[in-house]
Amino acid sequence: MKVGILGGTFDPIHIGHLIAASAVQEQLGLDSVVFMPAGEPWQKSERDISSGAQRLEMVKLAIAGDSRFQASDIEINRTGPTYAIDSVRQWQTEHPDDQIFWIVGSDALTGIPTWHEWEAFVSEATIVAVNRIGHDDSVPFKYVAVNMPEVRISATELRDRFTNDQDTRYLVPISVSEYISKQGLYRA
Ligand code: ATP
Ligand code: MG
């Protein structure tokens, strides 16, 4: 099986993540894309993040009804800092026949050389970057570029929108925004 993994904090998941996963699945002919919320995002520990259970639930709500997509709790169930290389190895151990495509946005792509054991990481998974065309000298490893309709939205901007009671209707699935208000996430 050709399996894409989209890692992230997903605090909250939004249409940028969903469009990216859809574009990669289609263009690379993947059997499935796994959304994998990070347990302890060690490069983001400066702010309070929603619990792993809450971020996983938002992912599940967002992907419900799309049979190409699944959610994985392997990172939120692991203790200590979340390293993508550990997730690749765990997935490969549990699914020895899978070929892993690790999906990143362009901001994450350029950050990979700061990741734990990044050289092993980029050799054990095929790196897929959305909206990066052709060769980029600043990226010291090979990756596959996939185009998607550009959506300049981030979870950071969405948290601000929820905090300020601004409209989010076309930026996150309605099931996710209902969950956010029920759980009282991102309140001032
Ligand atoms: P934050 O603002 O909290 O950093 P985020 O929106 O960047 O959140 P993450 O969970 O950090 O979301 O991102 C997970 C992955 O999704 C990363 O690889 C990131 O580059 C990618 N991504 C995030 N937003 C978009 C977007 N609008 N279009 C394409 N890829 C995106
Ligand atoms: Mg980000």
mmCIF file of C-alpha atoms and ligand atoms in Angstrom:
data_model
loop_
_atom_site.group_PDB
_atom_site.id
_atom_site.type_symbol
_atom_site.label_atom_id
_atom_site.label_comp_id
_atom_site.label_asym_id
_atom_site.label_seq_id
_atom_site.Cartn_x
_atom_site.Cartn_y
_atom_site.Cartn_z
ATOM 1 C CA MET A 1 0.000 0.000 0.000
ATOM 2 C CA LYS A 2 1.118 3.544 -0.752
ATOM 3 C CA VAL A 3 0.299 5.504 2.378
ATOM 4 C CA GLY A 4 0.633 9.231 2.927
ATOM 5 C CA ILE A 5 1.176 10.552 6.435
ATOM 6 C CA LEU A 6 0.274 14.135 7.248
ATOM 7 C CA GLY A 7 1.706 15.034 10.623
ATOM 8 C CA GLY A 8 0.868 18.231 12.428
ATOM 9 C CA THR A 9 -0.446 19.797 15.564
ATOM 10 C CA PHE A 10 -3.946 20.128 14.082
ATOM 11 C CA ASP A 11 -4.944 22.728 16.662
ATOM 12 C CA PRO A 12 -7.333 22.933 14.891
ATOM 13 C CA ILE A 13 -7.405 20.982 11.606
ATOM 14 C CA HIS A 14 -8.537 23.249 8.718
ATOM 15 C CA ILE A 15 -9.242 23.127 4.992
ATOM 16 C CA GLY A 16 -5.554 23.741 4.135
ATOM 17 C CA HIS A 17 -4.742 20.332 5.641
ATOM 18 C CA LEU A 18 -7.690 18.651 3.918
ATOM 19 C CA ILE A 19 -6.977 20.133 0.477
ATOM 20 C CA ALA A 20 -3.296 19.194 0.791
ATOM 21 C CA ALA A 21 -4.115 15.591 1.705
ATOM 22 C CA SER A 22 -6.650 15.323 -1.095
ATOM 23 C CA ALA A 23 -4.284 16.732 -3.722
ATOM 24 C CA VAL A 24 -1.434 14.414 -2.696
ATOM 25 C CA GLN A 25 -3.677 11.343 -2.576
ATOM 26 C CA GLU A 26 -4.956 12.077 -6.067
ATOM 27 C CA GLN A 27 -1.725 13.114 -7.753
ATOM 28 C CA LEU A 28 0.395 10.286 -6.324
ATOM 29 C CA GLY A 29 -2.353 7.668 -6.430
ATOM 30 C CA LEU A 30 -2.047 6.887 -2.713
ATOM 31 C CA ASP A 31 -4.218 4.170 -1.184
ATOM 32 C CA SER A 32 -4.773 6.230 1.947
ATOM 33 C CA VAL A 33 -3.709 9.366 3.776
ATOM 34 C CA VAL A 34 -3.194 9.133 7.539
ATOM 35 C CA PHE A 35 -3.659 12.285 9.619
ATOM 36 C CA MET A 36 -1.337 11.944 12.587
ATOM 37 C CA PRO A 37 -1.652 14.550 15.358
ATOM 38 C CA ALA A 38 1.599 15.129 17.226
ATOM 39 C CA GLY A 39 1.788 14.183 20.886
ATOM 40 C CA GLU A 40 4.173 16.761 22.276
ATOM 41 C CA PRO A 41 5.195 19.064 19.424
ATOM 42 C CA TRP A 42 8.620 19.887 20.866
ATOM 43 C CA GLN A 43 9.132 22.825 18.477
ATOM 44 C CA LYS A 44 5.815 24.370 19.593
ATOM 45 C CA SER A 45 5.966 23.923 23.358
ATOM 46 C CA GLU A 46 5.874 27.692 24.024
ATOM 47 C CA ARG A 47 2.081 27.886 23.899
ATOM 48 C CA ASP A 48 -0.695 25.848 25.526
ATOM 49 C CA ILE A 49 -1.973 23.386 22.981
ATOM 50 C CA SER A 50 -5.275 21.546 23.097
ATOM 51 C CA SER A 51 -5.059 17.989 24.431
ATOM 52 C CA GLY A 52 -4.098 15.130 22.150
ATOM 53 C CA ALA A 53 -7.575 13.659 22.588
ATOM 54 C CA GLN A 54 -9.202 16.932 21.512
ATOM 55 C CA ARG A 55 -6.930 17.384 18.483
ATOM 56 C CA LEU A 56 -7.484 13.757 17.436
ATOM 57 C CA GLU A 57 -11.254 14.165 17.793
ATOM 58 C CA MET A 58 -11.205 17.286 15.577
ATOM 59 C CA VAL A 59 -9.254 15.338 12.947
ATOM 60 C CA LYS A 60 -11.747 12.463 13.085
ATOM 61 C CA LEU A 61 -14.691 14.833 12.714
ATOM 62 C CA ALA A 62 -13.040 16.586 9.760
ATOM 63 C CA ILE A 63 -12.243 13.407 7.801
ATOM 64 C CA ALA A 64 -15.454 11.498 8.559
ATOM 65 C CA GLY A 65 -17.082 10.527 5.282
ATOM 66 C CA ASP A 66 -13.916 10.550 3.168
ATOM 67 C CA SER A 67 -12.871 6.922 2.803
ATOM 68 C CA ARG A 68 -9.410 7.927 1.534
ATOM 69 C CA PHE A 69 -8.540 9.413 4.915
ATOM 70 C CA GLN A 70 -7.827 7.891 8.330
ATOM 71 C CA ALA A 71 -6.611 9.181 11.687
ATOM 72 C CA SER A 72 -3.777 7.698 13.734
ATOM 73 C CA ASP A 73 -3.256 8.062 17.477
ATOM 74 C CA ILE A 74 0.272 6.644 17.515
ATOM 75 C CA GLU A 75 1.967 9.969 18.213
ATOM 76 C CA ILE A 76 -0.427 11.143 20.897
ATOM 77 C CA ASN A 77 -0.096 7.776 22.631
ATOM 78 C CA ARG A 78 3.694 7.957 22.729
ATOM 79 C CA THR A 79 5.315 9.753 25.662
ATOM 80 C CA GLY A 80 8.132 12.269 25.363
ATOM 81 C CA PRO A 81 8.795 14.623 22.454
ATOM 82 C CA THR A 82 7.248 13.674 19.112
ATOM 83 C CA TYR A 83 9.807 12.819 16.450
ATOM 84 C CA ALA A 84 8.612 11.992 12.940
ATOM 85 C CA ILE A 85 11.364 9.402 12.496
ATOM 86 C CA ASP A 86 9.896 7.384 15.397
ATOM 87 C CA SER A 87 6.475 7.504 13.744
ATOM 88 C CA VAL A 88 7.851 6.366 10.390
ATOM 89 C CA ARG A 89 9.609 3.426 12.058
ATOM 90 C CA GLN A 90 6.580 2.504 14.151
ATOM 91 C CA TRP A 91 4.291 2.629 11.108
ATOM 92 C CA GLN A 92 6.745 0.565 9.070
ATOM 93 C CA THR A 93 7.000 -2.054 11.830
ATOM 94 C CA GLU A 94 3.222 -2.339 12.064
ATOM 95 C CA HIS A 95 2.727 -2.213 8.256
ATOM 96 C CA PRO A 96 5.863 -3.786 6.727
ATOM 97 C CA ASP A 97 4.497 -3.738 3.172
ATOM 98 C CA ASP A 98 3.575 -0.042 3.142
ATOM 99 C CA GLN A 99 5.502 2.587 1.233
ATOM 100 C CA ILE A 100 5.398 5.783 3.308
ATOM 101 C CA PHE A 101 4.976 9.264 1.815
ATOM 102 C CA TRP A 102 5.453 11.972 4.455
ATOM 103 C CA ILE A 103 3.481 15.072 3.479
ATOM 104 C CA VAL A 104 4.552 18.585 4.466
ATOM 105 C CA GLY A 105 3.669 22.161 3.602
ATOM 106 C CA SER A 106 6.421 24.427 2.351
ATOM 107 C CA ASP A 107 7.112 25.920 5.808
ATOM 108 C CA ALA A 108 7.603 22.466 7.279
ATOM 109 C CA LEU A 109 9.721 21.361 4.288
ATOM 110 C CA THR A 110 12.438 23.909 4.964
ATOM 111 C CA GLY A 111 12.363 23.026 8.675
ATOM 112 C CA ILE A 112 13.078 19.309 8.192
ATOM 113 C CA PRO A 113 16.873 19.682 8.583
ATOM 114 C CA THR A 114 16.216 20.796 12.175
ATOM 115 C CA TRP A 115 14.278 17.590 12.925
ATOM 116 C CA HIS A 116 15.621 14.758 15.059
ATOM 117 C CA GLU A 117 17.595 12.256 12.897
ATOM 118 C CA TRP A 118 16.420 14.073 9.766
ATOM 119 C CA GLU A 119 18.785 12.283 7.419
ATOM 120 C CA ALA A 120 17.381 8.899 8.404
ATOM 121 C CA PHE A 121 13.886 10.384 8.217
ATOM 122 C CA VAL A 122 14.223 11.581 4.603
ATOM 123 C CA SER A 123 15.700 8.239 3.551
ATOM 124 C CA GLU A 124 13.102 6.039 5.271
ATOM 125 C CA ALA A 125 10.093 7.994 3.930
ATOM 126 C CA THR A 126 9.482 9.718 0.606
ATOM 127 C CA ILE A 127 9.060 13.413 1.380
ATOM 128 C CA VAL A 128 6.169 15.105 -0.405
ATOM 129 C CA ALA A 129 5.959 18.894 -0.371
ATOM 130 C CA VAL A 130 2.785 20.672 -1.388
ATOM 131 C CA ASN A 131 3.133 23.844 -3.442
ATOM 132 C CA ARG A 132 6.859 23.666 -4.009
ATOM 133 C CA ILE A 133 7.745 23.425 -7.649
ATOM 134 C CA GLY A 134 10.955 22.001 -9.013
ATOM 135 C CA HIS A 135 14.323 22.084 -7.398
ATOM 136 C CA ASP A 136 15.116 24.198 -4.364
ATOM 137 C CA ASP A 137 18.755 24.688 -3.404
ATOM 138 C CA SER A 138 17.859 25.494 0.192
ATOM 139 C CA VAL A 139 16.449 21.984 0.714
ATOM 140 C CA PRO A 140 19.308 19.484 1.102
ATOM 141 C CA PHE A 141 17.377 16.325 0.214
ATOM 142 C CA LYS A 142 15.141 14.956 -2.547
ATOM 143 C CA TYR A 143 11.388 15.424 -2.362
ATOM 144 C CA VAL A 144 8.321 15.097 -4.541
ATOM 145 C CA ALA A 145 6.449 18.321 -5.282
ATOM 146 C CA VAL A 146 2.654 18.310 -5.504
ATOM 147 C CA ASN A 147 0.495 21.275 -6.403
ATOM 148 C CA MET A 148 -2.685 22.210 -4.599
ATOM 149 C CA PRO A 149 -4.955 25.234 -4.799
ATOM 150 C CA GLU A 150 -3.187 27.696 -2.520
ATOM 151 C CA VAL A 151 -5.077 28.312 0.734
ATOM 152 C CA ARG A 152 -3.237 30.787 2.900
ATOM 153 C CA ILE A 153 -4.796 29.772 6.189
ATOM 154 C CA SER A 154 -3.075 28.578 9.343
ATOM 155 C CA ALA A 155 -4.304 27.120 12.602
ATOM 156 C CA THR A 156 -2.767 30.140 14.337
ATOM 157 C CA GLU A 157 -5.033 32.490 12.388
ATOM 158 C CA LEU A 158 -8.027 30.250 13.057
ATOM 159 C CA ARG A 159 -7.416 30.185 16.806
ATOM 160 C CA ASP A 160 -7.472 33.998 16.713
ATOM 161 C CA ARG A 161 -10.707 33.917 14.736
ATOM 162 C CA PHE A 162 -12.332 31.608 17.310
ATOM 163 C CA THR A 163 -11.044 33.753 20.158
ATOM 164 C CA ASN A 164 -12.472 36.880 18.539
ATOM 165 C CA ASP A 165 -15.769 35.262 17.448
ATOM 166 C CA GLN A 166 -15.031 35.858 13.782
ATOM 167 C CA ASP A 167 -16.462 33.772 10.971
ATOM 168 C CA THR A 168 -14.743 30.420 10.315
ATOM 169 C CA ARG A 169 -17.473 28.703 8.286
ATOM 170 C CA TYR A 170 -15.536 28.101 5.075
ATOM 171 C CA LEU A 171 -12.175 27.508 6.769
ATOM 172 C CA VAL A 172 -12.903 24.558 9.062
ATOM 173 C CA PRO A 173 -15.587 21.873 8.685
ATOM 174 C CA ILE A 174 -18.761 22.777 10.575
ATOM 175 C CA SER A 175 -18.479 19.598 12.686
ATOM 176 C CA VAL A 176 -15.095 20.826 13.918
ATOM 177 C CA SER A 177 -16.267 24.346 14.787
ATOM 178 C CA GLU A 178 -19.246 22.871 16.662
ATOM 179 C CA TYR A 179 -16.848 20.707 18.664
ATOM 180 C CA ILE A 180 -14.615 23.725 19.360
ATOM 181 C CA SER A 181 -17.499 25.724 20.776
ATOM 182 C CA LYS A 182 -18.829 22.766 22.813
ATOM 183 C CA GLN A 183 -15.368 22.160 24.302
ATOM 184 C CA GLY A 184 -14.748 25.874 24.831
ATOM 185 C CA LEU A 185 -11.444 25.797 22.951
ATOM 186 C CA TYR A 186 -9.556 28.995 22.057
ATOM 187 C CA ARG A 187 -11.673 31.195 24.331
ATOM 188 C CA ALA A 188 -10.015 34.413 25.419
HETATM 189 P P1 ATP B 1 0.060 26.517 13.256
HETATM 190 O O1 ATP B 1 -0.403 27.828 12.743
HETATM 191 O O2 ATP B 1 -0.378 26.227 14.667
HETATM 192 O O3 ATP B 1 1.515 26.246 13.013
HETATM 193 P P2 ATP B 1 -0.691 25.066 10.874
HETATM 194 O O4 ATP B 1 -1.908 25.599 10.211
HETATM 195 O O5 ATP B 1 0.626 25.430 10.268
HETATM 196 O O6 ATP B 1 -0.742 25.417 12.419
HETATM 197 P P3 ATP B 1 0.224 22.456 11.464
HETATM 198 O O7 ATP B 1 -0.492 21.458 12.278
HETATM 199 O O8 ATP B 1 1.397 23.164 12.031
HETATM 200 O O9 ATP B 1 -0.857 23.519 10.949
HETATM 201 O O10 ATP B 1 0.634 21.866 10.045
HETATM 202 C C1 ATP B 1 0.640 20.513 9.701
HETATM 203 C C2 ATP B 1 1.141 20.384 8.282
HETATM 204 O O11 ATP B 1 0.208 21.007 7.375
HETATM 205 C C3 ATP B 1 2.481 21.091 8.020
HETATM 206 O O12 ATP B 1 3.233 20.294 7.129
HETATM 207 C C4 ATP B 1 2.079 22.391 7.350
HETATM 208 O O13 ATP B 1 3.095 22.891 6.488
HETATM 209 C C5 ATP B 1 0.864 21.968 6.559
HETATM 210 N N1 ATP B 1 -0.062 23.075 6.342
HETATM 211 C C6 ATP B 1 -0.621 23.877 7.264
HETATM 212 N N2 ATP B 1 -1.413 24.797 6.716
HETATM 213 C C7 ATP B 1 -1.369 24.584 5.369
HETATM 214 C C8 ATP B 1 -1.983 25.230 4.232
HETATM 215 N N3 ATP B 1 -2.802 26.272 4.375
HETATM 216 N N4 ATP B 1 -1.703 24.736 3.006
HETATM 217 C C9 ATP B 1 -0.856 23.679 2.863
HETATM 218 N N5 ATP B 1 -0.251 23.027 3.874
HETATM 219 C C10 ATP B 1 -0.493 23.470 5.120
HETATM 220 MG MG MG B 2 2.429 25.357 11.222
#
